[in-house]
Amino acid sequence: MLVTSARPYLVERNLPHFWCPGCGNGIILSAVARAFARLGWERTRTVVVTGIGCFGRADDYLNVNAVHGTHGRALAIATGIKAANPGLHVVALMGDGDCATIGGNHFLHACRRNLTITAVVANNLNYGMTGGQYSATTPAGSTTSTSPLGHAESGLDLCRVAAAAGAMYVARTTVYHVHLLDRYLEAALTHPGFSLVEVMSSCPVYFGRYNRLGGPVEMMERWRKVAVPLEKYGELPEPEREGRVAVGVFADHRGEPFEERYRRVQEAARGARAGEVSER
Amino acid sequence: MGGVYLQMEDEIASMAALVGASLAGARSFTATSGPGFSLMQENLGLAIALEVPCVVVNIQRSGPSTGLATRPAQADLMQARWGTHGDHPAVALAPATVQDCYDLAVRAFDLADLLRQPVILLGDEVIAHARERVVVPESPEEDRGAGGRREPACPPEEYRPFAAGPDGVAPLAWFGSRYVFHVSSSMHDETGFPNARPDNAARVIARLHEKVARHAAELELYRIYQGEGARYLVVAYGASARAAQAAVAEARAAGIPAGLFVPLAVWPFPAGALRQVAAEAERVLVAEMSYGQLALEVERILHREVVGIHRYDGEMLTPEEVLKGLERGASRCW
């Protein structure tokens, strides 16, 4: 039933998708399409913006308005769209390389600026499309094609950064926890202000292979094992957090989004202009 | 006016937001100078690939890098043409007066809509800070030539955002209209979805260039001073054109048959008009606040060596320097 209703939001002629067997992107893509269907979003008023990378190809399969932009810049493009036409639903689909790494600066400012845009980030912990290089979310010690002897940098916790930078709704789940994913997506897509759903995803071809995490099935099971509810994660002693991923809602605030604040600026400008005219 | 002003986190983001705003139906522009223009090159390419109309004002200043901060220069001419990677057309207008700043800004928006292409308004620090009389038409709307982007009229299910008409330009809908459409920075076909076939890529690259070439008449913008009998022809744009104009006037008063060619569209360069006026000239001089960029283009167009009058120390080129060049010819600087 749900699959059928998501169909109008998919470009069926472009399916099957080009992602590798065992990749988590298809799960996230279908969850996004389902969310659009459940919310009944008009296709004419929905815009998806992607950057570059594996998940940056998600727009090829979505039958809504779409911009496939430049690497890391999806949120900056989305900002222009939403600011120019606040009546649109604007969703940015990015990977960790796109959002957290190349686009890190835009991500911070999108959280802070607080336009009503939803960022959906497929975090597979590496640059999958270009051969498994490390990204900003690659955990320390991991093997990647550019850190064959172990990664010397620490991974970025995108959700904590987003919450600290002022995002209104922030949640993380994994491709294993599809029901949570559906729920978080719906909450994010209907939340005023900037929202983020980070989805931990599997890349069996690069990150999984380099780090001996097994095939698609083992990687999927691993998400079930390492995911710890946020509250529980907080209670864990530091050494036990190693290798685990906190899932849950990191921020859920109600606040005035940019569009509303800016409308007042525009009204003030009109008032000032009217005053100027009447003084003459 | 009901517009929106946004100061983005950097010029990469500004240019990206500009593309987004235009796709959402807004006439959009941004303004910057050298370092910011360098950052905009990435998404200028995006605007060219997506064929999104927008205007980028770049007020040239000294470089490279921070250079002499905010001192005048005209050394972004080639960046305006070739700054972003890949084969692409470029459209850039260069004001030489404050009146030009107004007129060419209006023209830039109209050309952007006409061509579905970013248009660069390539000013310089001197003209940008100059104060001169400006005549604004009583009804600016009536003064405009083209006006607005071409929107599709077909049924929504038939709309293909890159299906070009005979002039190489496709109608552009906007997000929120009755048309649902897809645009991609990847090589795409008429549908806007990626298409990596070599024949398609060749067609797209050729069309991008041809759509600008087919509108050559609208783009051939220039001024000629004292063109008649000009045996010494100076070519200059922006602030340098002002110095050159004064020099040519003085030269004429002293009996030297000098003339001046001022391109107002620098990309594409008004080559035909330049060739015509230069045909009778014994010597062609190029005056610019650059080590030599305009000189390269003029030499390429005329197939002859020019005398360069170059200044690149952060100071404005003076009429005296141009006059000196006219009197006895300046030595080439490279």
Short mmCIF file of C-alpha atoms in Angstrom, two decimals, chain B:
data_model
loop_
_atom_site.label_atom_id
_atom_site.label_comp_id
_atom_site.label_asym_id
_atom_site.label_seq_id
_atom_site.Cartn_x
_atom_site.Cartn_y
_atom_site.Cartn_z
CA MET B 1 10.14 46.12 -4.14
CA GLY B 2 9.38 42.97 -2.15
CA GLY B 3 12.82 41.54 -2.80
CA VAL B 4 15.01 39.46 -0.54
CA TYR B 5 18.56 40.33 0.48
CA LEU B 6 20.82 37.58 1.78
CA GLN B 7 24.44 37.83 2.85
CA MET B 8 25.69 34.29 2.49
CA GLU B 9 28.62 32.73 4.35
CA ASP B 10 30.96 33.07 1.39
CA GLU B 11 30.86 33.82 -2.32
CA ILE B 12 30.63 30.15 -3.21
CA ALA B 13 27.34 30.11 -1.33
CA SER B 14 26.23 33.47 -2.76
CA MET B 15 26.56 32.19 -6.30
CA ALA B 16 24.82 28.92 -5.36
CA ALA B 17 21.93 30.78 -3.70
CA LEU B 18 21.65 33.00 -6.77
CA VAL B 19 21.10 29.95 -8.95
CA GLY B 20 18.51 28.61 -6.49
CA ALA B 21 16.66 31.94 -6.29
CA SER B 22 16.51 32.22 -10.07
CA LEU B 23 15.15 28.68 -10.39
CA ALA B 24 12.49 29.66 -7.86
CA GLY B 25 11.44 32.45 -10.22
CA ALA B 26 13.28 35.48 -8.85
CA ARG B 27 15.44 37.84 -10.85
CA SER B 28 18.63 37.52 -8.88
CA PHE B 29 22.02 39.19 -8.71
CA THR B 30 25.10 39.37 -6.55
CA ALA B 31 28.02 41.78 -6.33
CA THR B 32 31.64 41.21 -5.47
CA SER B 33 35.24 42.02 -6.38
CA GLY B 34 38.28 39.92 -7.32
CA PRO B 35 38.66 37.45 -4.43
CA GLY B 36 34.91 36.86 -4.25
CA PHE B 37 34.71 36.52 -8.02
CA SER B 38 37.33 33.77 -7.81
CA LEU B 39 35.12 31.89 -5.34
CA MET B 40 32.08 32.34 -7.57
CA GLN B 41 33.65 30.59 -10.54
CA GLU B 42 32.45 27.14 -9.44
CA ASN B 43 28.79 28.02 -9.40
CA LEU B 44 29.03 30.43 -12.31
CA GLY B 45 29.71 27.19 -14.15
CA LEU B 46 26.60 25.74 -12.52
CA ALA B 47 24.51 28.67 -13.76
CA ILE B 48 25.92 28.21 -17.26
CA ALA B 49 25.25 24.45 -17.24
CA LEU B 50 21.75 24.80 -15.80
CA GLU B 51 21.14 27.78 -18.10
CA VAL B 52 19.89 29.89 -15.25
CA PRO B 53 19.56 33.64 -15.80
CA CYS B 54 21.29 35.79 -13.18
CA VAL B 55 23.62 38.77 -12.95
CA VAL B 56 27.03 38.90 -11.27
CA VAL B 57 28.59 42.28 -10.67
CA ASN B 58 32.36 42.05 -10.38
CA ILE B 59 34.14 45.28 -9.53
CA GLN B 60 37.72 44.60 -10.53
CA ARG B 61 40.44 45.34 -8.02
CA SER B 62 44.12 44.64 -7.72
CA GLY B 63 45.42 41.08 -7.37
CA PRO B 64 46.60 38.36 -7.47
CA SER B 65 45.13 37.16 -4.19
CA THR B 66 44.61 40.05 -1.75
CA GLY B 67 46.92 42.23 -3.82
CA LEU B 68 46.63 45.93 -3.16
CA ALA B 69 43.35 45.72 -1.32
CA THR B 70 40.62 47.56 -3.21
CA ARG B 71 43.01 49.49 -5.45
CA PRO B 72 41.83 49.69 -9.06
CA ALA B 73 42.73 47.16 -11.73
CA GLN B 74 41.26 45.61 -14.86
CA ALA B 75 42.85 42.23 -14.55
CA ASP B 76 39.76 40.00 -14.31
CA LEU B 77 38.94 40.30 -18.00
CA MET B 78 40.17 36.82 -18.81
CA GLN B 79 38.73 35.37 -15.59
CA ALA B 80 35.34 36.71 -16.65
CA ARG B 81 35.77 34.80 -19.90
CA TRP B 82 37.52 31.62 -18.81
CA GLY B 83 37.30 31.51 -15.02
CA THR B 84 35.12 28.46 -14.65
CA HIS B 85 36.22 25.11 -16.00
CA GLY B 86 34.97 23.46 -19.15
CA ASP B 87 33.96 24.83 -22.54
CA HIS B 88 31.39 27.54 -22.03
CA PRO B 89 30.21 30.86 -23.41
CA ALA B 90 30.59 34.05 -21.41
CA VAL B 91 28.66 37.29 -21.49
CA ALA B 92 30.20 40.31 -19.76
CA LEU B 93 29.31 43.99 -19.98
CA ALA B 94 31.76 46.72 -18.96
CA PRO B 95 30.51 50.16 -17.88
CA ALA B 96 32.73 53.16 -18.60
CA THR B 97 30.46 55.76 -16.97
CA VAL B 98 28.06 55.84 -14.05
CA GLN B 99 25.25 56.13 -16.58
CA ASP B 100 26.57 52.91 -18.14
CA CYS B 101 26.36 51.26 -14.71
CA TYR B 102 22.63 51.92 -14.71
CA ASP B 103 21.96 51.20 -18.38
CA LEU B 104 24.12 48.09 -18.57
CA ALA B 105 22.72 46.69 -15.32
CA VAL B 106 19.24 46.83 -16.87
CA ARG B 107 20.65 45.34 -20.08
CA ALA B 108 22.43 42.62 -18.11
CA PHE B 109 19.18 41.35 -16.58
CA ASP B 110 17.43 41.40 -19.95
CA LEU B 111 20.28 39.58 -21.66
CA ALA B 112 20.40 37.00 -18.88
CA ASP B 113 16.70 36.29 -19.46
CA LEU B 114 17.04 36.36 -23.23
CA LEU B 115 19.96 33.92 -23.24
CA ARG B 116 19.22 31.87 -20.11
CA GLN B 117 22.78 32.59 -19.12
CA PRO B 118 24.57 34.38 -16.29
CA VAL B 119 25.69 37.85 -17.32
CA ILE B 120 28.68 39.51 -15.69
CA LEU B 121 28.75 43.24 -15.14
CA LEU B 122 32.48 43.83 -15.19
CA GLY B 123 33.16 47.18 -13.62
CA ASP B 124 36.28 48.50 -11.97
CA GLU B 125 37.02 50.25 -8.71
CA VAL B 126 37.20 53.70 -10.33
CA ILE B 127 33.85 53.56 -12.14
CA ALA B 128 32.19 51.84 -9.15
CA HIS B 129 33.17 54.70 -6.84
CA ALA B 130 32.66 57.49 -9.35
CA ARG B 131 29.92 60.08 -8.90
CA GLU B 132 28.36 61.37 -12.08
CA ARG B 133 25.00 62.51 -13.32
CA VAL B 134 22.68 59.65 -14.12
CA VAL B 135 19.50 59.97 -16.12
CA VAL B 136 16.97 57.39 -15.03
CA PRO B 137 14.07 56.97 -17.43
CA GLU B 138 10.73 58.13 -16.00
CA SER B 139 9.31 54.71 -16.53
CA PRO B 140 12.16 52.20 -16.37
CA GLU B 141 9.85 49.34 -17.39
CA GLU B 142 9.06 50.99 -20.71
CA ASP B 143 12.69 51.65 -21.39
CA ARG B 144 13.52 47.97 -21.36
CA GLY B 145 13.97 46.04 -24.53
CA ALA B 146 13.32 42.37 -23.90
CA GLY B 147 11.86 41.99 -20.43
CA GLY B 148 11.50 38.84 -18.43
CA ARG B 149 12.35 35.25 -19.12
CA ARG B 150 10.60 33.18 -21.72
CA GLU B 151 8.23 30.87 -19.89
CA PRO B 152 6.84 27.65 -21.30
CA ALA B 153 3.29 27.54 -22.62
CA CYS B 154 3.02 23.80 -23.33
CA PRO B 155 1.03 21.37 -21.17
CA PRO B 156 3.05 20.49 -18.04
CA GLU B 157 3.59 16.85 -19.03
CA GLU B 158 5.24 17.97 -22.28
CA TYR B 159 7.68 20.45 -20.74
CA ARG B 160 11.34 19.72 -21.35
CA PRO B 161 13.50 22.39 -19.71
CA PHE B 162 16.31 22.15 -22.28
CA ALA B 163 14.31 21.77 -25.49
CA ALA B 164 15.63 24.84 -27.26
CA GLY B 165 13.87 26.95 -29.84
CA PRO B 166 15.52 28.04 -33.09
CA ASP B 167 17.67 30.59 -31.24
CA GLY B 168 19.16 27.89 -29.04
CA VAL B 169 17.31 29.02 -25.90
CA ALA B 170 14.67 26.91 -24.14
CA PRO B 171 11.79 28.45 -22.17
CA LEU B 172 12.41 28.27 -18.44
CA ALA B 173 9.69 27.55 -15.89
CA TRP B 174 10.17 28.17 -12.19
CA PHE B 175 9.79 26.03 -9.10
CA GLY B 176 6.29 26.56 -7.79
CA SER B 177 4.76 27.02 -11.26
CA ARG B 178 2.54 24.33 -12.79
CA TYR B 179 5.65 22.75 -14.34
CA VAL B 180 7.63 20.10 -12.48
CA PHE B 181 11.17 20.04 -13.83
CA HIS B 182 14.64 18.75 -13.22
CA VAL B 183 17.98 20.46 -13.82
CA SER B 184 21.38 18.88 -13.47
CA SER B 185 24.99 20.04 -13.32
CA SER B 186 25.85 16.72 -14.96
CA MET B 187 25.69 16.59 -18.73
CA HIS B 188 21.99 16.31 -19.48
CA ASP B 189 19.61 16.13 -22.41
CA GLU B 190 16.45 18.07 -23.17
CA THR B 191 14.65 16.46 -20.24
CA GLY B 192 17.18 17.84 -17.76
CA PHE B 193 18.11 14.35 -16.61
CA PRO B 194 21.71 13.12 -16.99
CA ASN B 195 22.73 11.83 -20.40
CA ALA B 196 26.36 10.82 -20.86
CA ARG B 197 26.19 9.95 -24.56
CA PRO B 198 28.98 11.61 -26.54
CA ASP B 199 26.63 12.86 -29.28
CA ASN B 200 24.41 14.49 -26.67
CA ALA B 201 27.36 16.13 -24.90
CA ALA B 202 28.65 17.53 -28.18
CA ARG B 203 25.22 18.88 -29.03
CA VAL B 204 24.83 20.57 -25.64
CA ILE B 205 28.27 22.20 -25.65
CA ALA B 206 27.74 23.46 -29.20
CA ARG B 207 24.28 24.81 -28.39
CA LEU B 208 25.55 26.69 -25.32
CA HIS B 209 27.98 28.55 -27.57
CA GLU B 210 25.58 28.94 -30.48
CA LYS B 211 22.76 30.45 -28.42
CA VAL B 212 25.09 33.34 -27.56
CA ALA B 213 26.41 33.59 -31.12
CA ARG B 214 22.85 33.71 -32.49
CA HIS B 215 22.17 36.79 -30.39
CA ALA B 216 25.32 38.57 -31.58
CA ALA B 217 23.32 41.62 -32.66
CA GLU B 218 21.93 42.22 -29.16
CA LEU B 219 25.41 41.76 -27.73
CA GLU B 220 27.38 44.02 -30.01
CA LEU B 221 27.69 46.97 -27.65
CA TYR B 222 30.44 49.55 -28.08
CA ARG B 223 31.17 53.27 -28.47
CA ILE B 224 33.49 55.00 -30.88
CA TYR B 225 34.99 58.47 -30.30
CA GLN B 226 36.64 60.33 -33.13
CA GLY B 227 36.54 57.26 -35.30
CA GLU B 228 36.61 59.19 -38.52
CA GLY B 229 40.10 59.37 -39.98
CA ALA B 230 41.55 57.80 -36.85
CA ARG B 231 45.03 56.69 -37.81
CA TYR B 232 45.91 55.99 -34.22
CA LEU B 233 43.22 53.92 -32.61
CA VAL B 234 43.08 53.38 -28.86
CA VAL B 235 41.09 50.44 -27.51
CA ALA B 236 40.10 50.73 -23.86
CA TYR B 237 37.21 49.85 -21.54
CA GLY B 238 35.98 50.95 -18.11
CA ALA B 239 37.98 53.63 -16.31
CA SER B 240 40.81 53.35 -18.84
CA ALA B 241 38.38 54.39 -21.56
CA ARG B 242 37.82 57.63 -19.68
CA ALA B 243 41.55 58.37 -19.55
CA ALA B 244 41.83 57.39 -23.21
CA GLN B 245 38.91 59.62 -24.18
CA ALA B 246 40.59 62.65 -22.59
CA ALA B 247 43.87 61.73 -24.29
CA VAL B 248 42.23 61.36 -27.69
CA ALA B 249 40.57 64.77 -27.32
CA GLU B 250 43.92 66.35 -26.49
CA ALA B 251 45.66 64.51 -29.31
CA ARG B 252 43.05 65.70 -31.81
CA ALA B 253 43.48 69.27 -30.53
CA ALA B 254 47.21 68.88 -31.15
CA GLY B 255 46.56 67.65 -34.68
CA ILE B 256 47.15 63.95 -34.04
CA PRO B 257 44.44 61.88 -35.80
CA ALA B 258 43.54 59.69 -32.84
CA GLY B 259 40.36 57.75 -32.15
CA LEU B 260 38.95 55.50 -29.45
CA PHE B 261 37.05 52.22 -29.46
CA VAL B 262 35.25 51.38 -26.21
CA PRO B 263 33.72 47.89 -25.95
CA LEU B 264 30.68 47.94 -23.65
CA ALA B 265 30.23 44.22 -24.09
CA VAL B 266 33.66 42.71 -23.53
CA TRP B 267 32.45 39.11 -23.89
CA PRO B 268 31.69 38.36 -26.58
CA PHE B 269 33.99 41.12 -27.81
CA PRO B 270 32.49 43.31 -30.57
CA ALA B 271 35.06 42.01 -33.03
CA GLY B 272 33.34 43.05 -36.26
CA ALA B 273 32.99 46.67 -35.22
CA LEU B 274 36.59 46.79 -34.00
CA ARG B 275 37.90 45.34 -37.27
CA GLN B 276 35.98 47.93 -39.22
CA VAL B 277 37.26 50.94 -37.33
CA ALA B 278 40.79 49.54 -37.08
CA ALA B 279 41.04 48.83 -40.81
CA GLU B 280 42.22 52.33 -41.58
CA ALA B 281 44.37 52.72 -38.46
CA GLU B 282 48.11 52.84 -38.85
CA ARG B 283 48.68 51.93 -35.24
CA VAL B 284 46.43 50.32 -32.63
CA LEU B 285 47.04 50.99 -28.96
CA VAL B 286 45.45 49.15 -26.05
CA ALA B 287 45.18 51.00 -22.74
CA GLU B 288 44.30 48.93 -19.67
CA MET B 289 44.97 48.59 -15.95
CA SER B 290 46.44 45.14 -16.44
CA TYR B 291 49.76 43.62 -17.42
CA GLY B 292 48.08 42.71 -20.69
CA GLN B 293 44.73 40.95 -21.09
CA LEU B 294 42.69 43.17 -23.38
CA ALA B 295 45.77 43.50 -25.59
CA LEU B 296 45.73 39.73 -26.14
CA GLU B 297 42.12 39.79 -27.31
CA VAL B 298 42.62 42.79 -29.57
CA GLU B 299 45.69 41.19 -31.16
CA ARG B 300 43.73 37.98 -31.67
CA ILE B 301 40.89 39.84 -33.38
CA LEU B 302 43.01 42.13 -35.55
CA HIS B 303 45.80 39.66 -36.33
CA ARG B 304 48.33 42.38 -35.74
CA GLU B 305 50.61 43.61 -33.01
CA VAL B 306 49.27 46.38 -30.83
CA VAL B 307 51.04 48.92 -28.67
CA GLY B 308 50.19 48.24 -25.05
CA ILE B 309 49.75 50.95 -22.45
CA HIS B 310 49.56 49.00 -19.24
CA ARG B 311 49.37 50.03 -15.64
CA TYR B 312 49.29 47.46 -12.85
CA ASP B 313 50.49 49.32 -9.77
CA GLY B 314 47.07 49.96 -8.26
CA GLU B 315 46.86 53.46 -9.69
CA MET B 316 44.49 54.61 -12.38
CA LEU B 317 45.77 55.00 -15.90
CA THR B 318 46.04 58.74 -16.65
CA PRO B 319 45.24 60.68 -19.84
CA GLU B 320 48.91 61.76 -19.93
CA GLU B 321 50.11 58.16 -20.15
CA VAL B 322 47.74 57.42 -23.00
CA LEU B 323 48.71 60.66 -24.71
CA LYS B 324 52.39 59.77 -24.39
CA GLY B 325 51.62 56.47 -26.05
CA LEU B 326 49.77 58.24 -28.83
CA GLU B 327 52.61 60.70 -29.38
CA ARG B 328 55.47 58.31 -29.65
CA GLY B 329 54.16 54.82 -29.05
CA ALA B 330 54.65 52.91 -25.85
CA SER B 331 56.97 49.95 -25.58
CA ARG B 332 55.43 46.55 -25.13
CA CYS B 333 55.51 45.42 -21.56
CA TRP B 334 56.08 41.71 -22.08
#
